[in-house]
Coordinates of C-alpha atoms in Angstrom, one line a residue:
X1 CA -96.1 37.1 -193.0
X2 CA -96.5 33.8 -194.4
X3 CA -97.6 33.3 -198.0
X4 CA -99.1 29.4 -197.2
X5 CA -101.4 31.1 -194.7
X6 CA -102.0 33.8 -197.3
X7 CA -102.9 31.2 -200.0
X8 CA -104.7 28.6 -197.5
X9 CA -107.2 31.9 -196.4
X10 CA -107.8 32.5 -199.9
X11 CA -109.4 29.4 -200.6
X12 CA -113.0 30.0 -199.2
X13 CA -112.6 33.9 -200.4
X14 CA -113.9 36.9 -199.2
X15 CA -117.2 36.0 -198.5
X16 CA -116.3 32.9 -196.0
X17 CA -113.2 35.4 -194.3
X18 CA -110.9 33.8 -191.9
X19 CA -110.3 37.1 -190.1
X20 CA -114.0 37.8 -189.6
X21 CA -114.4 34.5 -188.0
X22 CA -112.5 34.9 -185.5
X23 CA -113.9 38.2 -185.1
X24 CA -117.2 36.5 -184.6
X25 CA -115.6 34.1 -182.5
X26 CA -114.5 36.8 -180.0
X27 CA -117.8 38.1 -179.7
X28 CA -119.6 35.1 -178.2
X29 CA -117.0 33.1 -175.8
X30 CA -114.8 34.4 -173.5
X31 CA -111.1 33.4 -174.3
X32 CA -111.0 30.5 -171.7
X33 CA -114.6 29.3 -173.3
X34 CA -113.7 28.7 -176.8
X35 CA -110.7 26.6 -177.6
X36 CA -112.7 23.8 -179.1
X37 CA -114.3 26.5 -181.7
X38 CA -110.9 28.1 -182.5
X39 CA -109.5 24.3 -183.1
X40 CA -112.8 23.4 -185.6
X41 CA -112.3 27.4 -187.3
X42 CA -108.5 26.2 -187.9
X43 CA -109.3 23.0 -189.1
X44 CA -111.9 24.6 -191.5
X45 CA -108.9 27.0 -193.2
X46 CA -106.6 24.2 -192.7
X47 CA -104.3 26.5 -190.9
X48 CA -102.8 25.8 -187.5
X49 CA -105.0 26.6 -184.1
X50 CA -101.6 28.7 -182.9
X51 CA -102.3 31.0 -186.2
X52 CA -106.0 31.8 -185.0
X53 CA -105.4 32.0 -181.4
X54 CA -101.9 34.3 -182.1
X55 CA -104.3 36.2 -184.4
X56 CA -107.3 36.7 -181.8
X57 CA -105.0 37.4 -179.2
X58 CA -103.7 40.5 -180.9
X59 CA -106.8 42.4 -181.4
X60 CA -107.8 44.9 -178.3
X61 CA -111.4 43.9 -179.2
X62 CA -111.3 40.4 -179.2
X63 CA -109.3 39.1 -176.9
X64 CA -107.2 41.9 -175.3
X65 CA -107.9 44.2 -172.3
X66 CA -110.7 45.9 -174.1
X67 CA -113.0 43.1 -175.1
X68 CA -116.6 43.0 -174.6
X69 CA -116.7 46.2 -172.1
X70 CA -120.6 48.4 -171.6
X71 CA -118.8 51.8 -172.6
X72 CA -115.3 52.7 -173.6
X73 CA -113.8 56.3 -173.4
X74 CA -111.3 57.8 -175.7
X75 CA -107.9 58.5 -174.6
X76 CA -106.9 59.9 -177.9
X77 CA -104.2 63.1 -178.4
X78 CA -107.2 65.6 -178.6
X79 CA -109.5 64.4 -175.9
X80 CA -106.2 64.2 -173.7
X81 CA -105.2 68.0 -174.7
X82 CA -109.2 69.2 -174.0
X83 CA -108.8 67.5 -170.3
X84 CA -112.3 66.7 -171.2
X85 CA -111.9 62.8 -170.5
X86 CA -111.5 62.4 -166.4
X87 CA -114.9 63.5 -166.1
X88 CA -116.5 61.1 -168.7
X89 CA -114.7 58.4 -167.4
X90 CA -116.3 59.1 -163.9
X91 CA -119.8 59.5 -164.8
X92 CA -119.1 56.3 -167.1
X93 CA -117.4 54.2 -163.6
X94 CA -120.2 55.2 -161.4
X95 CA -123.3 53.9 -164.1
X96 CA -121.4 50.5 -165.1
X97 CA -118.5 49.8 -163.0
X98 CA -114.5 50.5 -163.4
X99 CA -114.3 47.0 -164.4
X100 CA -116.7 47.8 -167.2
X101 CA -115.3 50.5 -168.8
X102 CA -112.4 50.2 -171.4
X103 CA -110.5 52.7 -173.4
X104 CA -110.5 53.3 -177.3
X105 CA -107.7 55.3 -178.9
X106 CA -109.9 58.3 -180.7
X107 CA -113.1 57.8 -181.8
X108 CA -112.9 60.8 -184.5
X109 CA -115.0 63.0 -182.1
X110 CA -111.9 65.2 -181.9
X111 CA -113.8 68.4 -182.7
X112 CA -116.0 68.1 -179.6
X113 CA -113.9 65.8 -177.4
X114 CA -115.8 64.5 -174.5
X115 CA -116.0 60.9 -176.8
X116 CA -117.2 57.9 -175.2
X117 CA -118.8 54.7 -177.1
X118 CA -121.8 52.2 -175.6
X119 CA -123.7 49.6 -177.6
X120 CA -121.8 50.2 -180.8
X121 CA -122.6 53.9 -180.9
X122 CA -120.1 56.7 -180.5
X123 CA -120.9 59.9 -178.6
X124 CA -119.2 63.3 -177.7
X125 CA -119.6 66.8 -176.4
X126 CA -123.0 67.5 -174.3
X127 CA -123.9 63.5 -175.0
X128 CA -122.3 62.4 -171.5
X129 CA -125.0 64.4 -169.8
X130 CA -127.7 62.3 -171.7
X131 CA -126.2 59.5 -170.5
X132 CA -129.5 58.3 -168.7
X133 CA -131.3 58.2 -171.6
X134 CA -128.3 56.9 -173.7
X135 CA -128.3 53.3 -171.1
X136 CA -132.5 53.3 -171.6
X137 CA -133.3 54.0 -175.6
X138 CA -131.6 51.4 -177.7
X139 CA -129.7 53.3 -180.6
X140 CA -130.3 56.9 -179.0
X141 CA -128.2 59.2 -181.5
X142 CA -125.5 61.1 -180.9
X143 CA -126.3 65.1 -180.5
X144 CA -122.8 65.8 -182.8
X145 CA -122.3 68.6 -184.9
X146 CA -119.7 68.0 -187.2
X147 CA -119.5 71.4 -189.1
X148 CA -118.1 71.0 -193.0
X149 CA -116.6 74.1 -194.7
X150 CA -114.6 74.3 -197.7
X151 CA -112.3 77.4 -199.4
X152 CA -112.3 76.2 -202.7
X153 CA -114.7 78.1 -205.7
X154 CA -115.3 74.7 -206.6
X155 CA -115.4 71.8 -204.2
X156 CA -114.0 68.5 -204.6
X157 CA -113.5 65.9 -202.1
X158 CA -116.9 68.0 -200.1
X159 CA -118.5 68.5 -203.2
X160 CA -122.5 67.5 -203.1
X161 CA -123.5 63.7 -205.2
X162 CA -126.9 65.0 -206.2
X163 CA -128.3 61.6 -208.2
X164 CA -126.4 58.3 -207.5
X165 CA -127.7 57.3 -211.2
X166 CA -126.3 60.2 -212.9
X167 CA -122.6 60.5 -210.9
X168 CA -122.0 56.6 -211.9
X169 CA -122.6 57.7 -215.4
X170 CA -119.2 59.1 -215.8
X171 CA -117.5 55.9 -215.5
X172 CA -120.1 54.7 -217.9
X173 CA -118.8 57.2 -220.2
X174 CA -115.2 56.5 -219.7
X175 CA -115.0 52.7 -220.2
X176 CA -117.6 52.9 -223.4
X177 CA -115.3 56.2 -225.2
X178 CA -111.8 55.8 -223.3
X179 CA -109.3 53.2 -223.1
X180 CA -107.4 52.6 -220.1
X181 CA -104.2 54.3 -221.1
X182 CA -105.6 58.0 -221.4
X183 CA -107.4 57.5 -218.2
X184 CA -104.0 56.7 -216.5
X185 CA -102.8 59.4 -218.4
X186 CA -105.2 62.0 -217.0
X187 CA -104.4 60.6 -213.2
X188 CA -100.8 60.6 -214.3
X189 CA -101.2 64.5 -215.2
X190 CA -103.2 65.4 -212.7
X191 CA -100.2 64.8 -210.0
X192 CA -102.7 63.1 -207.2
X193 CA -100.7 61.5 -204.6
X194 CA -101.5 59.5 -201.7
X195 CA -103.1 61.4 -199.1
X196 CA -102.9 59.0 -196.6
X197 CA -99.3 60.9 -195.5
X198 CA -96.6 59.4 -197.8
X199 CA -97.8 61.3 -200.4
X200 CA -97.0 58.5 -203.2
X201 CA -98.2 59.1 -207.1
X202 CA -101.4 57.2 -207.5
X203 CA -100.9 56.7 -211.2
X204 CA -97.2 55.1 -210.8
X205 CA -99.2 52.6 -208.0
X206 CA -101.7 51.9 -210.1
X207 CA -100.1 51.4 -213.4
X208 CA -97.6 49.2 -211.4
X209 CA -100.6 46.9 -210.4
X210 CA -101.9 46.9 -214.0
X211 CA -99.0 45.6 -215.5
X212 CA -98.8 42.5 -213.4
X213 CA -99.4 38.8 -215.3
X214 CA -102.5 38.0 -212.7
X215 CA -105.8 36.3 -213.2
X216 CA -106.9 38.0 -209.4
X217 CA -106.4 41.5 -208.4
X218 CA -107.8 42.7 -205.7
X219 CA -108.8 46.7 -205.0
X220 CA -108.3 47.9 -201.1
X221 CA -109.3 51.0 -199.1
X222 CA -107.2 51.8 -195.7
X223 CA -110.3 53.1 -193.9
X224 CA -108.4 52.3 -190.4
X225 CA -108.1 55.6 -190.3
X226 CA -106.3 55.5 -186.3
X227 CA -104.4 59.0 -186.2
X228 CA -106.0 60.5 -183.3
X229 CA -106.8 63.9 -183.9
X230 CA -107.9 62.8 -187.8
X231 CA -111.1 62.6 -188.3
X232 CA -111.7 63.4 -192.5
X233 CA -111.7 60.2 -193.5
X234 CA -115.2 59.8 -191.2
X235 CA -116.5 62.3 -192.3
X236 CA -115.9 61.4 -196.3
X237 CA -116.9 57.5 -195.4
X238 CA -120.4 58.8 -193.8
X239 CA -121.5 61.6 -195.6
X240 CA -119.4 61.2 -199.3
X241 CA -118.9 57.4 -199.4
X242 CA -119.9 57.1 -203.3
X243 CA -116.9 59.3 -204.1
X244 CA -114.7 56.6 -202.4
X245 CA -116.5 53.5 -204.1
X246 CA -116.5 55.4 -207.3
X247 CA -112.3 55.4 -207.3
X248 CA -112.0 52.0 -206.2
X249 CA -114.7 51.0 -209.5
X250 CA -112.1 53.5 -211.5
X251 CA -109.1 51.1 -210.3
X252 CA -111.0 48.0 -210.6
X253 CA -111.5 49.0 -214.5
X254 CA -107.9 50.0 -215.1
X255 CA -106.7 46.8 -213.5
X256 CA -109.0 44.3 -214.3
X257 CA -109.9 44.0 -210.7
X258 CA -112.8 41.8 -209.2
X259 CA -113.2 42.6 -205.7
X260 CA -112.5 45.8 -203.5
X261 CA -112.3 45.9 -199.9
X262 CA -112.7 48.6 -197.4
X263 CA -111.3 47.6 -193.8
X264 CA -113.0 50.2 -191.6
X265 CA -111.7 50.6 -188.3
X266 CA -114.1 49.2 -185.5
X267 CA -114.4 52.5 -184.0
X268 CA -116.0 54.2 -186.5
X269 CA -119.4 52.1 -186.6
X270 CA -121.5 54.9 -188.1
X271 CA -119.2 54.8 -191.2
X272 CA -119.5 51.3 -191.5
X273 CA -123.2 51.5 -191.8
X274 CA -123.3 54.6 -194.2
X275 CA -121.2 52.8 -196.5
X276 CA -122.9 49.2 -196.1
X277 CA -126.1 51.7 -197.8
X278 CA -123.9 53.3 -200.0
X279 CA -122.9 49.7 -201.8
X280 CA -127.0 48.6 -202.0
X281 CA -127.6 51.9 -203.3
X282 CA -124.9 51.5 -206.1
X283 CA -126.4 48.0 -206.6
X284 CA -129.2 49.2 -208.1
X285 CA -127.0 51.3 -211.0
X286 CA -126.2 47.7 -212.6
X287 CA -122.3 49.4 -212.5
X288 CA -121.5 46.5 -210.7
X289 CA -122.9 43.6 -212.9
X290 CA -120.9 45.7 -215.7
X291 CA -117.7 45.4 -214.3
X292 CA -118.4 42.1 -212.8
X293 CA -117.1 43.4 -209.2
X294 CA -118.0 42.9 -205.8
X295 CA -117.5 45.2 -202.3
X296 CA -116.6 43.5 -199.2
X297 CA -116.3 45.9 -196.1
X298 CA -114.4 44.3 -193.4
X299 CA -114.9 45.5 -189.7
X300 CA -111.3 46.2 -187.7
X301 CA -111.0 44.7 -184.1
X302 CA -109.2 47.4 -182.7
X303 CA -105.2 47.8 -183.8
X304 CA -103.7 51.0 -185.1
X305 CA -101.1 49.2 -187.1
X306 CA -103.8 47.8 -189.4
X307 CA -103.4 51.7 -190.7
X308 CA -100.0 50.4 -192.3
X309 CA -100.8 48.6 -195.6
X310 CA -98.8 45.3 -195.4
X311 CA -100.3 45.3 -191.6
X312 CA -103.4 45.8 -193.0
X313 CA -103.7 42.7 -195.5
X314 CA -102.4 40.2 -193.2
X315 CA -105.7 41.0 -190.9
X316 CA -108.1 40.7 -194.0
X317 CA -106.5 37.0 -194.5
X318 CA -106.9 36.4 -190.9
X319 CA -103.0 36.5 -189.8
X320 CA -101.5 38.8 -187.1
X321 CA -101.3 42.1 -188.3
X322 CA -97.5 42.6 -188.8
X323 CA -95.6 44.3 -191.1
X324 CA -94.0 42.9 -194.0
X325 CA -90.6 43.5 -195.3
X326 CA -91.1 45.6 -198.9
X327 CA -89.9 44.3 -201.4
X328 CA -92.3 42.4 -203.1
X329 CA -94.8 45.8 -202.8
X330 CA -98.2 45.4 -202.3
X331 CA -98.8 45.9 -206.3
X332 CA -97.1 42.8 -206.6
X333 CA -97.7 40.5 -204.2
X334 CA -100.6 41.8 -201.6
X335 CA -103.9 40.7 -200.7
X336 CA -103.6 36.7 -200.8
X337 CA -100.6 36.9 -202.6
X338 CA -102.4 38.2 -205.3
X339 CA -101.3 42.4 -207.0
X340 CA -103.4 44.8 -204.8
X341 CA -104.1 48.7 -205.0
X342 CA -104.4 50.2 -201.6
X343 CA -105.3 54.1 -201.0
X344 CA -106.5 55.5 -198.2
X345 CA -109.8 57.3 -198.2
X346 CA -109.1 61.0 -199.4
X347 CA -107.2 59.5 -202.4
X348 CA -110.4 57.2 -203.8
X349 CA -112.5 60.2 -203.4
X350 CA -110.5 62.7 -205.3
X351 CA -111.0 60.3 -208.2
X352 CA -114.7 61.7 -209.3
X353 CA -113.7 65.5 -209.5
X354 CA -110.4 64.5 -211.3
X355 CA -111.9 62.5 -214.6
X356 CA -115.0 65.0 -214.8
X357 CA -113.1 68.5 -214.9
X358 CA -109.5 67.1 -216.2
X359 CA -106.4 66.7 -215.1
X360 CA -105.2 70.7 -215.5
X361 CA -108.2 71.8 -213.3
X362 CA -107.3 69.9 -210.5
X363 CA -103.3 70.7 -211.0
X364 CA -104.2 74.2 -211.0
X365 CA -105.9 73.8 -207.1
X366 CA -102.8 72.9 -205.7
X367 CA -98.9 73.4 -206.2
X368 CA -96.4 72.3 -208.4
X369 CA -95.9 69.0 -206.6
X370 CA -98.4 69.0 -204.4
X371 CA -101.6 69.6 -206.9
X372 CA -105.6 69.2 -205.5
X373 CA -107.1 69.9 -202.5
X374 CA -106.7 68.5 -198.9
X375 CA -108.9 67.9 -196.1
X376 CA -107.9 68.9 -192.3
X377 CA -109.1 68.2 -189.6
X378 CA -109.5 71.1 -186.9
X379 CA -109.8 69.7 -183.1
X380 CA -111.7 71.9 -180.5
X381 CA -108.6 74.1 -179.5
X382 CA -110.3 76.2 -182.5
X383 CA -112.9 78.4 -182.1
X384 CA -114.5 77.1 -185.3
X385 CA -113.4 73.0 -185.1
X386 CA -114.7 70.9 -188.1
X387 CA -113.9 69.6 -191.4
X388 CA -112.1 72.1 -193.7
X389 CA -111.7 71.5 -197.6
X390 CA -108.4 74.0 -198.3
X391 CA -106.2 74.0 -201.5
X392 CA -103.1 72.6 -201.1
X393 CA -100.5 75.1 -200.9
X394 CA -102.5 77.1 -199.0
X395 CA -100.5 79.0 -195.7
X396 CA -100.6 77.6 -192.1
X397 CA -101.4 81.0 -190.5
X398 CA -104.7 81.2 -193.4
X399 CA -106.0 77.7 -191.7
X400 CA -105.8 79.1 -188.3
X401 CA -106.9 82.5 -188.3
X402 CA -109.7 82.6 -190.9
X403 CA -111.0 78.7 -191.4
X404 CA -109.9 77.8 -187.7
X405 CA -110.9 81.6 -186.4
X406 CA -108.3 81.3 -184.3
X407 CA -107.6 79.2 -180.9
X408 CA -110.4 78.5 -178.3
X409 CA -107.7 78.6 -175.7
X410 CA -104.1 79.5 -174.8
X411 CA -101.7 77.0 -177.5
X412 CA -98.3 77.0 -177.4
X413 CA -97.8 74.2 -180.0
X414 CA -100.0 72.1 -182.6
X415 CA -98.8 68.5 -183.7
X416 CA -100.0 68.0 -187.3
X417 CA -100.4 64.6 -188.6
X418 CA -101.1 62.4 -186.2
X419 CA -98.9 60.9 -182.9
X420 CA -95.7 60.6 -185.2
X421 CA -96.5 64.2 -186.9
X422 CA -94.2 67.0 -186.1
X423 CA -94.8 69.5 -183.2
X424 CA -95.0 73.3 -184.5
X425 CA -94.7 75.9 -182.2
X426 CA -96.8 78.6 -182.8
X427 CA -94.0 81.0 -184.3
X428 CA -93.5 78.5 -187.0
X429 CA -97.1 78.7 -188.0
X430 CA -96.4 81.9 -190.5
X431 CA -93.3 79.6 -192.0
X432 CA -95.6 76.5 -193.5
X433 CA -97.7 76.2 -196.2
X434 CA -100.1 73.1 -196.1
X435 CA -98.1 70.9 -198.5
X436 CA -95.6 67.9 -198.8
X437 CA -92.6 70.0 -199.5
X438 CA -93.2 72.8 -196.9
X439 CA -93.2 70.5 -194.0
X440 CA -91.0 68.3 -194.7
X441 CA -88.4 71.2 -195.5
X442 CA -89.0 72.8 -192.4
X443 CA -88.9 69.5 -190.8
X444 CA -92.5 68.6 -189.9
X445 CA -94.8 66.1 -191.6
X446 CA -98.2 67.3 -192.6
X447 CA -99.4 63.2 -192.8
X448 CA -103.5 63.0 -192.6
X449 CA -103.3 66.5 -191.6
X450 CA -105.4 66.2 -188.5
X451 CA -104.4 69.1 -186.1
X452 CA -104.5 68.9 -182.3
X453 CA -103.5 71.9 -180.3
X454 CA -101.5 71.5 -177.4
X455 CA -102.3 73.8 -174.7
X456 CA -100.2 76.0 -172.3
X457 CA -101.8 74.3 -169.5
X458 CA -100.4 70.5 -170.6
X459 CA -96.3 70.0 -169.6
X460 CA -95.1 69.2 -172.7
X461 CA -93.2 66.1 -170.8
X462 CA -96.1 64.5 -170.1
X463 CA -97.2 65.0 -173.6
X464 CA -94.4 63.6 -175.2
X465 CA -94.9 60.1 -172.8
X466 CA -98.1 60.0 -174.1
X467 CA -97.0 59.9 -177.7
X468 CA -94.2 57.3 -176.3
X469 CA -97.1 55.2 -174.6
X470 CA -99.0 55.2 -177.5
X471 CA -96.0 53.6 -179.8
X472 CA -95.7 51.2 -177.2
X473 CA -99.2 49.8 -177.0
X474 CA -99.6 50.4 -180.8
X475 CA -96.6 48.1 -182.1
X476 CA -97.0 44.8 -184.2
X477 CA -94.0 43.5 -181.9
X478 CA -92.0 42.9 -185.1
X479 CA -88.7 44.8 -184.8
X480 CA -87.0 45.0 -182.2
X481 CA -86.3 48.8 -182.5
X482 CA -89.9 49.5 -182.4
X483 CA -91.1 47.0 -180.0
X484 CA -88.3 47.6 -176.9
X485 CA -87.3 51.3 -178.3
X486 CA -90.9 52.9 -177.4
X487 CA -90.9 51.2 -174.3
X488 CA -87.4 52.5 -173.0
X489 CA -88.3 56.1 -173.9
X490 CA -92.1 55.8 -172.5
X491 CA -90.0 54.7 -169.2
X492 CA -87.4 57.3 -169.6
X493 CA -89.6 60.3 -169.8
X494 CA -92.0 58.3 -167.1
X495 CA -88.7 58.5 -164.4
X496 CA -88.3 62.0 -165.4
X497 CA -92.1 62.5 -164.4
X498 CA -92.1 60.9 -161.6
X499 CA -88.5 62.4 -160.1
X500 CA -86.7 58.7 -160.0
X501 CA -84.8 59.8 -162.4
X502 CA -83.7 62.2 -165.1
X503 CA -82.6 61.7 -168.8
X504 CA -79.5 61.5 -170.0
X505 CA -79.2 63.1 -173.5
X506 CA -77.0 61.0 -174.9
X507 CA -78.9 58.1 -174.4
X508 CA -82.6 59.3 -175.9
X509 CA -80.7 60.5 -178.6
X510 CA -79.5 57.3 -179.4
X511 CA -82.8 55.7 -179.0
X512 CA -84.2 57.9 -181.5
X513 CA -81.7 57.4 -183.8
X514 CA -82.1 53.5 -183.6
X515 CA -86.0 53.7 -183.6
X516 CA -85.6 56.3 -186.9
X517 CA -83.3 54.0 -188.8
X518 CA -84.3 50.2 -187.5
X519 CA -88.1 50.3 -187.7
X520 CA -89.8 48.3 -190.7
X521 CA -92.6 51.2 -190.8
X522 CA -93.1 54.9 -189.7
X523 CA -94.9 53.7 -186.2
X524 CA -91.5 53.2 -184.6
X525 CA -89.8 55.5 -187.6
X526 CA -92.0 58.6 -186.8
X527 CA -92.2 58.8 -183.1
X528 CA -89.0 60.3 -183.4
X529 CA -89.9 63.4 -184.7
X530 CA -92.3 64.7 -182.6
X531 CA -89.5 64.6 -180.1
X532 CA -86.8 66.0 -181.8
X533 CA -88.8 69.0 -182.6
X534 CA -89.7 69.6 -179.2
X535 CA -86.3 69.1 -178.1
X536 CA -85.5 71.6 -180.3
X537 CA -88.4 74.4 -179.8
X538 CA -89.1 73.8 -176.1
X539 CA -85.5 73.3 -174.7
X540 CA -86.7 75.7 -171.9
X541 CA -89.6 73.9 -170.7
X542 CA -87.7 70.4 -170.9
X543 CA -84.7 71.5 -169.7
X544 CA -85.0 70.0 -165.9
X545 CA -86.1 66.9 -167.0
X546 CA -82.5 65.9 -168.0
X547 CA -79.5 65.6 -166.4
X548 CA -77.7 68.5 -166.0
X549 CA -74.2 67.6 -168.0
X550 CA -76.4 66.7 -170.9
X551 CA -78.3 70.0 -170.7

């Protein structure tokens, strides 16, 4: 990153954002058509015109591949497993044009697959059949059924707001009869950690961000939410999004914060609008005039690496999303150079329950180290797909047979937690509870916790090329272990495919050992496991893809 271009997109603040810009910018030229704007937009920020056109040029949505198509499809891990896609893409070709159509990695429709987006609004399941009606009604909705259910006697992150007035009260009551060090030590007590996959104590963050000597501070929630296959953060940021603005006013109080952002991915345009009414609805509380804070929601352009924090600041000040080398941490030296909170999603909205019922209530939901609830997300290999609020701690073989009911379809594996998430084989499913320390002892990841069954019918070969394609097109291009490493294995297993050639052992191994221990983040880091563990539980399927002396 640089920290000039951090400081020189600071100075017309939120409000007048570099990155939206050029956003803006990418919507009304082609590439070709607007150098002249991107030279006046650089001379406005009094940054260079190769920083806005390196930093448009990145972005699938603005200048890449998939700019300004009629319809895009979804090629995420769930739509690819339901075989669903081939025929959307068809019926999509023969009403626009193949030149029309781009792709869109998961639109959060995993539960019904079939996903496809036009005009700004996504669709799934029966919609492709409506699709006549879809191209001559301007905003026809979406026939989705996203079904919520939740195990717990009292819910949490899917509990029910049932006066806007009356929730925002609590942090009323908390700023006029507690001071800020009993409310960090309730969070500190109640053991909530990130539930974006790292799993990192909030209260350690946040107290890390308090303590800094700064006059700005800035509050940030990851709502890029790219994990295809996870889909509980949409379904929080359109139907809860007060418990997510409620946590991000807790941190604003306990750091003396001014502004909080939520970058929400482009995908997910429904959320952005249900949380654009969700901040003029909190408006009216006068909460915000107390605390003298502002929200600023901040539209992705299409780049899964925006889900990695440091990624994920350098696009709100209008730089190329790459990651940053840690240390300084984002509590120190984040947003515009300035100490910055960011949480994901579920963590914000597990702030509400935690400050109303206490610390030991919400301890006693989970485990020992892993304390709350979680939400997972259940694609359509189950026969009841949805949303499911579960305790954490609670077994593997529970979700699946009596939240899931079971598999729609013959499943001989399920990769939980995204593209770099492990890969369980069904007989591990009675070994895992749904917690940090269970799958990461029996050497999985649980992550986001999205859950995407792989069928019988999909060669696991092909699949793991897919999650090697994916790294590849997903990587900020920083390291080189990342950048060339995913694009030697998605070759690799592409060769084996095809019958050019098969692998050598030897050589992947290597290549997952350098991606594992070179890469600055857990894009090129992670990809590596879902490999090993099929390596290890599905030797007999893989087996003729490599060379025989490396068997």
């Amino acid at each position: 990153m640089s920290k000039n271009i951090s400081h020189l997109s600071s100075r017309k603040g939120l409000d007048n954002n570099l990155f939206e810009s050029i956003v803006e910018l990418g919507a009304t030229a082609e590439p070709s058509d607007n150098k002249a704007e991107k030279l006046a937009l650089a001379k406005s920020f009094l940054v260079g015109e190769a920083t806005v056109h390196g930093t448009a040029s990145f972005y699938d949505f603005i200048e890449g591949d998939n700019a300004n198509k009629k319809a895009y499809v979804c090629n995420g891990s769930a739509c690819l497993c339901a075989g669903s896609q081939t025929a959307v893409s068809q019926t999509l070709e023969s009403a626009f044009g193949k030149n029309h159509i781009g792709h869109v990695t998961c639109l959060g429709r995993c539960h019904e697959n079939a996903a496809f987006q036009i005009a700004g609004i996504n669709y799934s399941g029966n919609d492709i059949n409506q699709l006549d009606n879809i191209m001559q009604e301007t905003n026809f909705p979406s026939s989705e059924n996203l079904a919520v259910r939740c195990s717990l006697t009292k819910p949490i992150l899917t509990e029910e707001i049932k006066g806007i007035s009356a929730y925002y009260q609590l942090l009323t009551q908390l700023i006029e009869q507690h001071s800020t060090e009993q409310v960090f030590q309730t969070l500190t007590d109640s053991g909530l950690r990130g539930r974006g996959g790292a799993g990192f104590p909030t209260a350690f963050k946040w107290k890390a961000c308090a303590n800094e000597d700064s006059a700005e501070k800035y509050i940030v929630c990851n709502a890029d939410e790219g994990d295809p296959g996870a889909f509980t953060d949409r379904y929080l940021l359109e139907q809860n999004p007060h418990h997510i603005l409620f946590g991000m006013l807790v941190a604003a109080w306990l750091t003396e914060s001014k502004w909080g952002v939520l970058y929400i991915r482009d995908e997910y345009p429904e959320s952005i609008n249900a949380c654009e009414q969700a901040i003029s609805q909190l408006r009216t509380t006068g909460i915000l005039e107390k605390l003298s804070f502002k929200f600023k929601i901040i539209r992705g352009a299409g780049a899964y690496i925006c889900g990695e924090e440091t990624a994920l600041l350098r696009s709100i000040e209008g730089q190329r999303p790459i990651v940053s080398v840690r240390p300084p941490f984002p509590t120190q030296q984040g947003l515009f150079n300035q100490p910055t909170i960011i949480n994901n999603v579920e963590t914000f909205a597990s702030l509400h329950w935690i400050l109303e019922n206490g610390a030991e209530a919400f301890k006693a939901v989970g485990t020992e180290k892993s304390s709350g609830s979680k939400l997972l997300s259940l694609d359509s290999s189950f026969n009841q797909p949805g949303v499911v609020e579960i305790a954490m701690g609670t077994p593997l073989k529970t979700v699946v047979e009596e939240f899931g009911g079971g598999f729609s379809k013959s499943i001989k594996a399920l990769q939980i937690g995204g593209p770099l998430g492990g890969l369980v084989p069904l007989s591990k499913i009675f070994d895992l509870t749904v917690d940090f320390e269970s799958f990461a002892e029996q050497g999985f990841l649980l992550g986001h916790a999205g859950i995407v069954g792989i069928p019988d019918s999909m060669p696991l070969i092909n699949y793991l090329h897919h999650l090697f394609e994916f790294t590849a097109t997903e990587s900020c291009g920083k390291c080189f272990p990342c950048r060339l490493g995913a694009t030697r294995g998605q070759e690799m297993l592409n060769n084996a495919i095809t019958k050019q050639s098969k692998i050598n052992r030897s050589l992947l191994e290597d290549l997952l050992e350098t991606l594992e221990l070179g890469s600055l983040c857990a894009l090129g880091g992670g990809i590596p496991l879902p490999i090993k563990n099929a390596l290890q539980w599905f030797e007999d399927e893989l087996t003729p893809f490599f060379e025989e002396e490396n068997r």
